[in-house]
Amino acid sequence: MHDTRPWLDFSYEELTIELCKDGVKPVHAKALWRALHGQGLRDLKNCDSFLPPLQKWISDKTEQGWFVDDPEVVQETHSSDGLTRKYLLRLRDGQTIETVLMGYDGRHTVCVSTQVGCAMGCVFCATGQAGFTRQLRTGEILAQVLHVQRVLRKDGKRDLRNLVLMGMGEPLHNYDAVMKALATLADKRGCSLSRHRMTISTVGLVPAIHRMAAEKCPYNLAVSLHGSNESARAALIPVAKKWPLDQLIEACRVYDRSIGKSIFIEWTLIAGKNDTDEVAYELAALLKGINVHINLIPLNPTQGFSGHASGHHDAIRFQKILRAAGYPCTFRQRRGIDVGAGCGQLREVVKNRATGKAELREPRNPLKGIAIEP
Ligand code: SAH
Ligand code: SF4
């Protein structure tokens, strides 16, 4: 029977069960897990460090069609300062996703996609404009991290510190696959990334935020708010009608109480729409009593949205009002990043008519990009 299974989709416990099913000692799971998640091996068949029973088992499974997710790099774009690298990765079914590696002060952050496309339809977001194609599996989420770790290792670096789910897609709309991937990344026997350095960015899926709070998931939570009242928010985020603002704010309160960490509020600044003094005061009032850090993101222009990024002075004024109200408030913009690093503009991926190949469209952001760092 042909039974194709992705190795990276398994949890440690599931791998152990698979070994047992075939009469192989469960102790072998450790070496296999280390090879997959610690060393990021893509070809398990020729791994000399495996003991013969494990080697034989892997060889049988490979014959059956079990595979390691290993997306092909379709395109790689570097910022001129070399600090940001953006990868367009092709999955087994031909779909493409984007992963971004950012390095500052000797530390690296990876920005990962969780879906092909997105169903939430935010009007200013290229991913939302293009709609939803499919969920990513756990292994496809992990493969992005393993890819950048291989890149870093090649450069003699081992300092991947932060992970942000701010790429293509809405992570909480793919809850189980995402949580399984994060748990795998945190596993000390493999990748061993700190859960405290992982950030889940959501457009505000209220039931999922409550679930995270109840499950005491210790991740950083970033909530993309963009509007300070119901109608302003719904104009930018259609899905906001489903989960009204008061419910979202309440969910943030619950998360804050349950996890006890600052929530990042993501605010994409759009000229004349959500960057005025009135909006800043309304936002300050809305967030009262919640432990938040506000991140202001300059709007990156996209084909399907006619809005413009806020001017420098308006953006600074907006920030000042929030700071005066007592909120930590920073810009996500960093110098020298010119690869269109705004995750969420992932549909800058275009098809080259001549070659038929997917390509990254050149960035058009006059503000020279965004760095995403919790
Ligand atoms: N779906 C999740 C995570 C992916 S989007 C979310 O919405 O939070 C990551 C961030 O990029 C979000 O804060 C989103 O609002 C922002 N973003 C999307 N399109 C953008 C654009 N054109 N300019 C600036 N920020 C954008
Ligand atoms: Fe989806 Fe986030 Fe883009 Fe909204 S901003 S469409 S939730 S990826």
Tab-separated table of C-alpha atoms and ligand atoms in Angstrom:
chain	number	residue	atom	x	y	z
A	1	MET	CA	0.000	0.000	0.000
A	2	HIS	CA	1.307	3.479	-0.847
A	3	ASP	CA	0.983	5.592	2.255
A	4	THR	CA	2.594	9.005	1.880
A	5	ARG	CA	3.077	10.727	5.210
A	6	PRO	CA	5.101	13.836	5.999
A	7	TRP	CA	7.701	13.123	8.700
A	8	LEU	CA	7.527	16.675	9.989
A	9	ASP	CA	3.808	16.423	10.725
A	10	PHE	CA	4.370	13.944	13.553
A	11	SER	CA	4.706	14.898	17.195
A	12	TYR	CA	7.351	13.043	19.198
A	13	GLU	CA	4.668	10.873	20.757
A	14	GLU	CA	3.120	10.076	17.378
A	15	LEU	CA	6.502	9.044	15.994
A	16	THR	CA	6.964	6.766	18.982
A	17	ILE	CA	3.597	5.153	18.311
A	18	GLU	CA	4.486	4.612	14.647
A	19	LEU	CA	7.721	2.893	15.659
A	20	CYS	CA	5.886	0.661	18.123
A	21	LYS	CA	3.268	-0.261	15.527
A	22	ASP	CA	6.029	-1.787	13.438
A	23	GLY	CA	7.755	-3.471	16.366
A	24	VAL	CA	10.697	-1.029	16.459
A	25	LYS	CA	11.839	0.086	19.903
A	26	PRO	CA	10.392	3.504	20.824
A	27	VAL	CA	13.804	4.641	22.049
A	28	HIS	CA	14.750	5.222	18.397
A	29	ALA	CA	12.353	8.175	18.249
A	30	LYS	CA	15.010	10.303	19.947
A	31	ALA	CA	17.601	9.973	17.177
A	32	LEU	CA	15.010	10.430	14.467
A	33	TRP	CA	13.538	13.507	16.155
A	34	ARG	CA	16.983	15.038	16.570
A	35	ALA	CA	17.797	14.436	12.927
A	36	LEU	CA	14.533	15.974	11.779
A	37	HIS	CA	14.178	18.900	14.118
A	38	GLY	CA	17.629	19.444	15.648
A	39	GLN	CA	19.773	18.942	12.563
A	40	GLY	CA	17.103	19.695	9.964
A	41	LEU	CA	18.071	16.697	7.809
A	42	ARG	CA	16.190	16.424	4.557
A	43	ASP	CA	17.456	13.050	3.472
A	44	LEU	CA	16.924	10.515	6.233
A	45	LYS	CA	17.879	7.525	4.172
A	46	ASN	CA	21.600	8.110	4.240
A	47	CYS	CA	22.012	9.064	7.868
A	48	ASP	CA	24.923	7.040	9.264
A	49	SER	CA	24.220	7.869	12.868
A	50	PHE	CA	20.998	5.830	12.913
A	51	LEU	CA	21.201	2.330	14.347
A	52	PRO	CA	20.351	-0.459	11.889
A	53	PRO	CA	16.739	-1.091	13.071
A	54	LEU	CA	15.922	2.601	12.675
A	55	GLN	CA	17.725	2.798	9.343
A	56	LYS	CA	15.739	-0.161	8.057
A	57	TRP	CA	12.447	1.272	9.304
A	58	ILE	CA	13.107	4.646	7.711
A	59	SER	CA	14.104	2.969	4.486
A	60	ASP	CA	10.817	0.992	4.458
A	61	LYS	CA	8.788	4.106	5.178
A	62	THR	CA	10.602	6.042	2.491
A	63	GLU	CA	9.755	3.241	0.047
A	64	GLN	CA	6.134	3.691	1.066
A	65	GLY	CA	6.385	7.374	0.206
A	66	TRP	CA	6.986	9.026	3.570
A	67	PHE	CA	8.806	12.296	2.938
A	68	VAL	CA	10.455	15.278	4.637
A	69	ASP	CA	8.850	18.590	3.679
A	70	ASP	CA	11.546	20.479	1.842
A	71	PRO	CA	10.133	23.390	-0.123
A	72	GLU	CA	12.048	24.584	-3.143
A	73	VAL	CA	13.415	28.130	-3.041
A	74	VAL	CA	11.824	29.803	-6.048
A	75	GLN	CA	13.295	33.173	-5.300
A	76	GLU	CA	15.515	34.774	-2.708
A	77	THR	CA	15.657	38.526	-2.210
A	78	HIS	CA	18.138	40.313	0.041
A	79	SER	CA	17.874	43.811	1.439
A	80	SER	CA	20.714	46.076	0.440
A	81	ASP	CA	22.113	46.034	3.978
A	82	GLY	CA	22.008	42.229	3.924
A	83	LEU	CA	19.989	42.070	7.142
A	84	THR	CA	16.742	40.803	5.659
A	85	ARG	CA	16.266	37.866	3.345
A	86	LYS	CA	12.959	37.004	1.844
A	87	TYR	CA	12.276	33.549	0.442
A	88	LEU	CA	9.553	32.493	-1.906
A	89	LEU	CA	9.127	28.791	-1.266
A	90	ARG	CA	7.306	26.298	-3.457
A	91	LEU	CA	5.404	23.517	-1.719
A	92	ARG	CA	4.857	20.013	-3.082
A	93	ASP	CA	1.558	20.938	-4.719
A	94	GLY	CA	3.104	23.946	-6.464
A	95	GLN	CA	1.635	26.571	-4.124
A	96	THR	CA	4.055	29.263	-3.031
A	97	ILE	CA	4.484	30.852	0.370
A	98	GLU	CA	6.850	33.384	1.765
A	99	THR	CA	9.261	33.240	4.658
A	100	VAL	CA	11.390	36.132	5.845
A	101	LEU	CA	14.615	35.988	7.827
A	102	MET	CA	15.658	39.152	9.622
A	103	GLY	CA	18.877	39.751	11.513
A	104	TYR	CA	19.480	42.602	13.916
A	105	ASP	CA	22.186	42.999	16.517
A	106	GLY	CA	23.416	39.487	15.850
A	107	ARG	CA	20.015	37.932	16.567
A	108	HIS	CA	17.662	36.535	13.997
A	109	THR	CA	13.911	36.494	13.644
A	110	VAL	CA	11.971	34.334	11.237
A	111	CYS	CA	8.599	35.421	9.905
A	112	VAL	CA	6.540	32.410	8.920
A	113	SER	CA	3.407	31.818	6.817
A	114	THR	CA	0.578	29.699	8.204
A	115	GLN	CA	-1.781	29.458	5.220
A	116	VAL	CA	-1.674	29.760	1.456
A	117	GLY	CA	-3.655	32.983	1.120
A	118	CYS	CA	-6.057	34.176	3.784
A	119	ALA	CA	-9.827	34.120	4.227
A	120	MET	CA	-10.046	37.270	6.361
A	121	GLY	CA	-10.057	39.746	3.483
A	122	CYS	CA	-8.448	42.797	5.122
A	123	VAL	CA	-8.764	45.424	2.419
A	124	PHE	CA	-5.198	46.754	2.605
A	125	CYS	CA	-3.513	43.345	2.677
A	126	ALA	CA	-2.342	41.702	-0.522
A	127	THR	CA	-2.826	38.242	0.948
A	128	GLY	CA	-6.383	39.096	1.935
A	129	GLN	CA	-7.098	40.598	-1.457
A	130	ALA	CA	-6.157	37.343	-3.146
A	131	GLY	CA	-8.329	35.129	-0.916
A	132	PHE	CA	-7.818	31.770	0.726
A	133	THR	CA	-6.315	28.762	-1.012
A	134	ARG	CA	-5.545	26.237	1.718
A	135	GLN	CA	-4.228	25.597	5.203
A	136	LEU	CA	-0.569	24.758	5.727
A	137	ARG	CA	0.173	21.495	7.469
A	138	THR	CA	2.323	21.442	10.595
A	139	GLY	CA	5.234	20.110	8.535
A	140	GLU	CA	4.928	22.938	6.018
A	141	ILE	CA	5.040	25.506	8.816
A	142	LEU	CA	8.068	23.802	10.379
A	143	ALA	CA	9.866	23.440	7.061
A	144	GLN	CA	10.085	27.236	6.790
A	145	VAL	CA	11.928	27.449	10.106
A	146	LEU	CA	14.172	24.527	9.237
A	147	HIS	CA	14.983	26.232	5.952
A	148	VAL	CA	16.188	29.450	7.591
A	149	GLN	CA	18.101	27.485	10.194
A	150	ARG	CA	19.983	25.751	7.401
A	151	VAL	CA	20.705	29.153	5.867
A	152	LEU	CA	22.044	30.439	9.184
A	153	ARG	CA	24.079	27.313	9.778
A	154	LYS	CA	25.661	27.697	6.362
A	155	ASP	CA	26.754	31.171	7.452
A	156	GLY	CA	28.193	29.689	10.621
A	157	LYS	CA	25.422	31.187	12.759
A	158	ARG	CA	23.172	29.513	15.262
A	159	ASP	CA	21.222	32.355	16.677
A	160	LEU	CA	17.641	32.070	15.497
A	161	ARG	CA	15.940	33.642	18.485
A	162	ASN	CA	12.510	34.905	17.561
A	163	LEU	CA	9.676	33.524	15.525
A	164	VAL	CA	6.715	35.609	14.397
A	165	LEU	CA	3.624	34.244	12.679
A	166	MET	CA	3.157	37.336	10.566
A	167	GLY	CA	3.559	35.876	7.137
A	168	MET	CA	0.839	34.833	4.802
A	169	GLY	CA	-2.394	33.776	6.497
A	170	GLU	CA	-4.263	33.976	9.778
A	171	PRO	CA	-2.564	31.652	12.295
A	172	LEU	CA	-5.588	31.246	14.545
A	173	HIS	CA	-7.663	30.120	11.562
A	174	ASN	CA	-5.293	27.155	11.375
A	175	TYR	CA	-5.147	26.626	15.132
A	176	ASP	CA	-4.271	22.960	15.526
A	177	ALA	CA	-1.560	22.812	12.871
A	178	VAL	CA	-0.012	26.039	14.172
A	179	MET	CA	-0.016	25.005	17.830
A	180	LYS	CA	1.463	21.641	16.980
A	181	ALA	CA	4.226	23.345	14.988
A	182	LEU	CA	5.027	25.728	17.852
A	183	ALA	CA	5.108	22.901	20.383
A	184	THR	CA	7.501	21.007	18.119
A	185	LEU	CA	9.746	24.049	17.742
A	186	ALA	CA	9.877	24.471	21.503
A	187	ASP	CA	10.809	20.844	22.124
A	188	LYS	CA	14.180	20.697	23.864
A	189	ARG	CA	15.095	17.465	22.060
A	190	GLY	CA	14.855	19.220	18.688
A	191	CYS	CA	14.770	22.889	17.732
A	192	SER	CA	14.540	24.162	21.291
A	193	LEU	CA	13.243	27.643	20.507
A	194	SER	CA	11.832	29.508	23.489
A	195	ARG	CA	8.032	29.755	23.565
A	196	HIS	CA	8.488	33.209	25.038
A	197	ARG	CA	10.110	34.316	21.805
A	198	MET	CA	7.306	33.137	19.588
A	199	THR	CA	4.640	35.641	18.552
A	200	ILE	CA	1.247	34.787	17.128
A	201	SER	CA	-0.276	37.655	15.194
A	202	THR	CA	-4.028	37.535	14.740
A	203	VAL	CA	-6.648	39.718	13.162
A	204	GLY	CA	-8.758	38.943	16.204
A	205	LEU	CA	-10.392	35.510	16.189
A	206	VAL	CA	-12.082	35.863	19.549
A	207	PRO	CA	-12.869	32.190	20.323
A	208	ALA	CA	-9.293	31.204	19.469
A	209	ILE	CA	-7.849	33.899	21.764
A	210	HIS	CA	-10.018	32.539	24.589
A	211	ARG	CA	-8.795	29.051	23.759
A	212	MET	CA	-5.174	30.198	23.969
A	213	ALA	CA	-5.894	31.854	27.291
A	214	ALA	CA	-7.601	28.715	28.630
A	215	GLU	CA	-4.800	26.485	27.407
A	216	LYS	CA	-2.282	28.853	29.010
A	217	CYS	CA	-0.262	28.996	25.798
A	218	PRO	CA	2.672	31.166	26.857
A	219	TYR	CA	3.224	32.720	23.438
A	220	ASN	CA	3.290	36.430	22.720
A	221	LEU	CA	0.038	37.591	21.242
A	222	ALA	CA	-0.161	40.358	18.647
A	223	VAL	CA	-3.606	41.645	17.759
A	224	SER	CA	-4.019	43.519	14.484
A	225	LEU	CA	-6.511	46.183	15.485
A	226	HIS	CA	-6.250	49.035	12.935
A	227	GLY	CA	-9.587	50.599	13.952
A	228	SER	CA	-10.625	52.168	17.261
A	229	ASN	CA	-14.373	51.700	16.864
A	230	GLU	CA	-16.652	49.127	15.344
A	231	SER	CA	-17.364	50.771	12.001
A	232	ALA	CA	-13.817	52.036	11.386
A	233	ARG	CA	-12.427	48.573	12.035
A	234	ALA	CA	-15.040	46.769	9.978
A	235	ALA	CA	-14.271	49.032	7.016
A	236	LEU	CA	-10.729	47.664	6.963
A	237	ILE	CA	-11.337	44.152	8.267
A	238	PRO	CA	-14.535	42.510	7.020
A	239	VAL	CA	-14.227	39.654	9.513
A	240	ALA	CA	-14.498	42.192	12.342
A	241	LYS	CA	-18.274	42.071	11.885
A	242	LYS	CA	-18.215	38.500	13.094
A	243	TRP	CA	-16.281	39.290	16.275
A	244	PRO	CA	-17.263	42.760	17.471
A	245	LEU	CA	-14.656	45.028	18.967
A	246	ASP	CA	-15.976	44.830	22.533
A	247	GLN	CA	-15.684	41.030	22.397
A	248	LEU	CA	-12.159	41.299	21.041
A	249	ILE	CA	-11.111	43.759	23.739
A	250	GLU	CA	-12.628	41.490	26.378
A	251	ALA	CA	-10.694	38.537	24.935
A	252	CYS	CA	-7.502	40.612	25.203
A	253	ARG	CA	-8.297	41.346	28.854
A	254	VAL	CA	-8.808	37.652	29.523
A	255	TYR	CA	-5.544	36.784	27.753
A	256	ASP	CA	-3.688	39.469	29.671
A	257	ARG	CA	-5.037	38.152	32.989
A	258	SER	CA	-4.402	34.533	32.104
A	259	ILE	CA	-0.937	34.789	30.547
A	260	GLY	CA	0.306	37.991	32.178
A	261	LYS	CA	2.278	39.264	29.210
A	262	SER	CA	1.992	42.483	27.231
A	263	ILE	CA	-0.194	42.098	24.179
A	264	PHE	CA	1.183	43.693	21.026
A	265	ILE	CA	-1.381	45.862	19.273
A	266	GLU	CA	-0.627	46.072	15.564
A	267	TRP	CA	-1.743	49.289	13.948
A	268	THR	CA	-1.174	49.814	10.233
A	269	LEU	CA	-1.184	53.575	9.745
A	270	ILE	CA	-3.325	54.730	6.832
A	271	ALA	CA	-3.343	58.445	5.982
A	272	GLY	CA	-6.549	60.212	6.953
A	273	LYS	CA	-8.225	56.962	7.989
A	274	ASN	CA	-6.740	55.832	11.263
A	275	ASP	CA	-3.926	58.282	11.986
A	276	THR	CA	-5.781	61.333	13.324
A	277	ASP	CA	-5.651	62.760	16.849
A	278	GLU	CA	-9.262	61.713	17.499
A	279	VAL	CA	-8.465	58.132	16.580
A	280	ALA	CA	-5.386	58.124	18.812
A	281	TYR	CA	-7.475	59.326	21.787
A	282	GLU	CA	-10.200	56.792	21.041
A	283	LEU	CA	-7.615	54.014	20.831
A	284	ALA	CA	-6.043	55.088	24.108
A	285	ALA	CA	-9.449	54.925	25.790
A	286	LEU	CA	-10.289	51.567	24.227
A	287	LEU	CA	-7.148	49.886	25.531
A	288	LYS	CA	-7.395	51.290	29.041
A	289	GLY	CA	-6.413	48.803	31.702
A	290	ILE	CA	-4.888	46.242	29.330
A	291	ASN	CA	-1.182	45.584	29.364
A	292	VAL	CA	-0.293	46.426	25.755
A	293	HIS	CA	2.581	47.526	23.555
A	294	ILE	CA	1.453	49.352	20.437
A	295	ASN	CA	3.332	48.704	17.201
A	296	LEU	CA	2.751	51.231	14.455
A	297	ILE	CA	3.245	49.797	10.974
A	298	PRO	CA	3.601	52.023	7.925
A	299	LEU	CA	1.131	50.950	5.255
A	300	ASN	CA	2.773	49.114	2.413
A	301	PRO	CA	0.915	49.942	-0.819
A	302	THR	CA	-0.877	47.060	-2.505
A	303	GLN	CA	-2.618	46.866	-5.836
A	304	GLY	CA	-6.129	46.398	-4.460
A	305	PHE	CA	-6.143	49.275	-1.971
A	306	SER	CA	-6.037	52.967	-2.744
A	307	GLY	CA	-5.061	54.191	0.747
A	308	HIS	CA	-1.678	55.771	1.470
A	309	ALA	CA	0.845	55.461	4.239
A	310	SER	CA	0.618	58.182	6.869
A	311	GLY	CA	2.975	61.098	6.557
A	312	HIS	CA	5.929	61.245	8.920
A	313	HIS	CA	4.539	64.079	11.066
A	314	ASP	CA	1.097	62.504	11.425
A	315	ALA	CA	2.643	59.209	12.415
A	316	ILE	CA	4.833	60.858	15.049
A	317	ARG	CA	1.886	62.842	16.428
A	318	PHE	CA	-0.158	59.668	16.664
A	319	GLN	CA	2.650	57.976	18.547
A	320	LYS	CA	3.080	60.934	20.916
A	321	ILE	CA	-0.590	60.887	21.936
A	322	LEU	CA	-0.441	57.188	22.747
A	323	ARG	CA	2.795	57.594	24.660
A	324	ALA	CA	1.372	60.501	26.607
A	325	ALA	CA	-1.534	58.232	27.524
A	326	GLY	CA	1.017	55.859	29.027
A	327	TYR	CA	1.359	53.217	26.315
A	328	PRO	CA	4.672	51.922	25.038
A	329	CYS	CA	4.387	52.683	21.337
A	330	THR	CA	7.014	52.020	18.688
A	331	PHE	CA	7.367	51.976	14.922
A	332	ARG	CA	8.081	48.799	13.089
A	333	GLN	CA	10.084	50.551	10.481
A	334	ARG	CA	13.795	49.916	10.340
A	335	ARG	CA	16.495	51.308	8.161
A	336	GLY	CA	17.837	49.688	5.041
A	337	ILE	CA	15.194	47.087	4.517
A	338	ASP	CA	14.100	47.261	0.963
A	339	VAL	CA	12.835	43.846	0.105
A	340	GLY	CA	9.205	44.664	0.749
A	341	ALA	CA	9.493	42.928	4.060
A	342	GLY	CA	5.924	43.526	5.134
A	343	CYS	CA	4.719	40.039	5.718
A	344	GLY	CA	1.121	40.257	4.750
A	345	GLN	CA	1.996	41.604	1.349
A	346	LEU	CA	2.791	38.134	0.263
A	347	ARG	CA	0.720	38.317	-2.856
A	348	GLU	CA	3.454	40.433	-4.264
A	349	VAL	CA	4.073	37.009	-5.675
A	350	VAL	CA	3.242	37.186	-9.342
A	351	LYS	CA	3.368	34.792	-12.210
A	352	ASN	CA	5.875	35.612	-14.911
A	353	ARG	CA	3.932	35.224	-18.132
A	354	ALA	CA	7.000	34.404	-20.181
A	355	THR	CA	8.392	31.670	-17.959
A	356	GLY	CA	5.198	30.618	-16.207
A	357	LYS	CA	7.128	30.782	-12.952
A	358	ALA	CA	6.065	32.513	-9.776
A	359	GLU	CA	8.124	35.540	-8.913
A	360	LEU	CA	8.277	38.162	-6.234
A	361	ARG	CA	7.168	41.551	-7.408
A	362	GLU	CA	9.657	44.293	-6.571
A	363	PRO	CA	8.663	46.184	-3.438
A	364	ARG	CA	6.954	49.470	-3.915
A	365	ASN	CA	7.079	50.727	-0.399
A	366	PRO	CA	8.530	54.222	-0.317
A	367	LEU	CA	9.114	53.821	3.410
A	368	LYS	CA	11.540	51.040	2.635
A	369	GLY	CA	9.943	48.203	4.419
A	370	ILE	CA	9.096	46.964	7.836
A	371	ALA	CA	11.000	44.965	10.323
A	372	ILE	CA	9.046	42.641	12.474
A	373	GLU	CA	10.510	42.096	15.853
A	374	PRO	CA	8.549	41.467	19.009
B	1	SAH	N1	-3.150	37.416	9.765
B	1	SAH	C1	-2.374	37.888	10.823
B	1	SAH	C2	-0.880	37.752	10.585
B	1	SAH	C3	-0.386	38.057	9.206
B	1	SAH	S1	-0.483	39.730	8.704
B	1	SAH	C4	-2.745	39.316	11.168
B	1	SAH	O1	-3.454	39.938	10.408
B	1	SAH	O2	-2.337	39.755	12.229
B	1	SAH	C5	0.814	40.462	9.679
B	1	SAH	C6	0.671	41.961	9.866
B	1	SAH	O3	0.874	42.642	8.615
B	1	SAH	C7	-0.723	42.373	10.362
B	1	SAH	O4	-0.607	43.245	11.456
B	1	SAH	C8	-1.290	43.071	9.163
B	1	SAH	O5	-2.264	44.001	9.527
B	1	SAH	C9	-0.078	43.680	8.527
B	1	SAH	N2	-0.266	44.064	7.126
B	1	SAH	C10	-0.945	43.398	6.192
B	1	SAH	N3	-0.938	44.076	5.016
B	1	SAH	C11	-0.235	45.192	5.243
B	1	SAH	C12	0.134	46.312	4.436
B	1	SAH	N4	-0.238	46.401	3.172
B	1	SAH	N5	0.860	47.281	5.004
B	1	SAH	C13	1.245	47.204	6.287
B	1	SAH	N6	0.937	46.194	7.100
B	1	SAH	C14	0.196	45.185	6.593
B	2	SF4	FE1	-5.227	37.776	6.554
B	2	SF4	FE2	-3.665	39.116	8.259
B	2	SF4	FE3	-3.799	39.817	5.669
B	2	SF4	FE4	-5.870	40.268	7.265
B	2	SF4	S1	-3.817	41.178	7.430
B	2	SF4	S2	-5.960	39.386	5.217
B	2	SF4	S3	-5.791	38.491	8.572
B	2	SF4	S4	-2.986	37.924	6.466
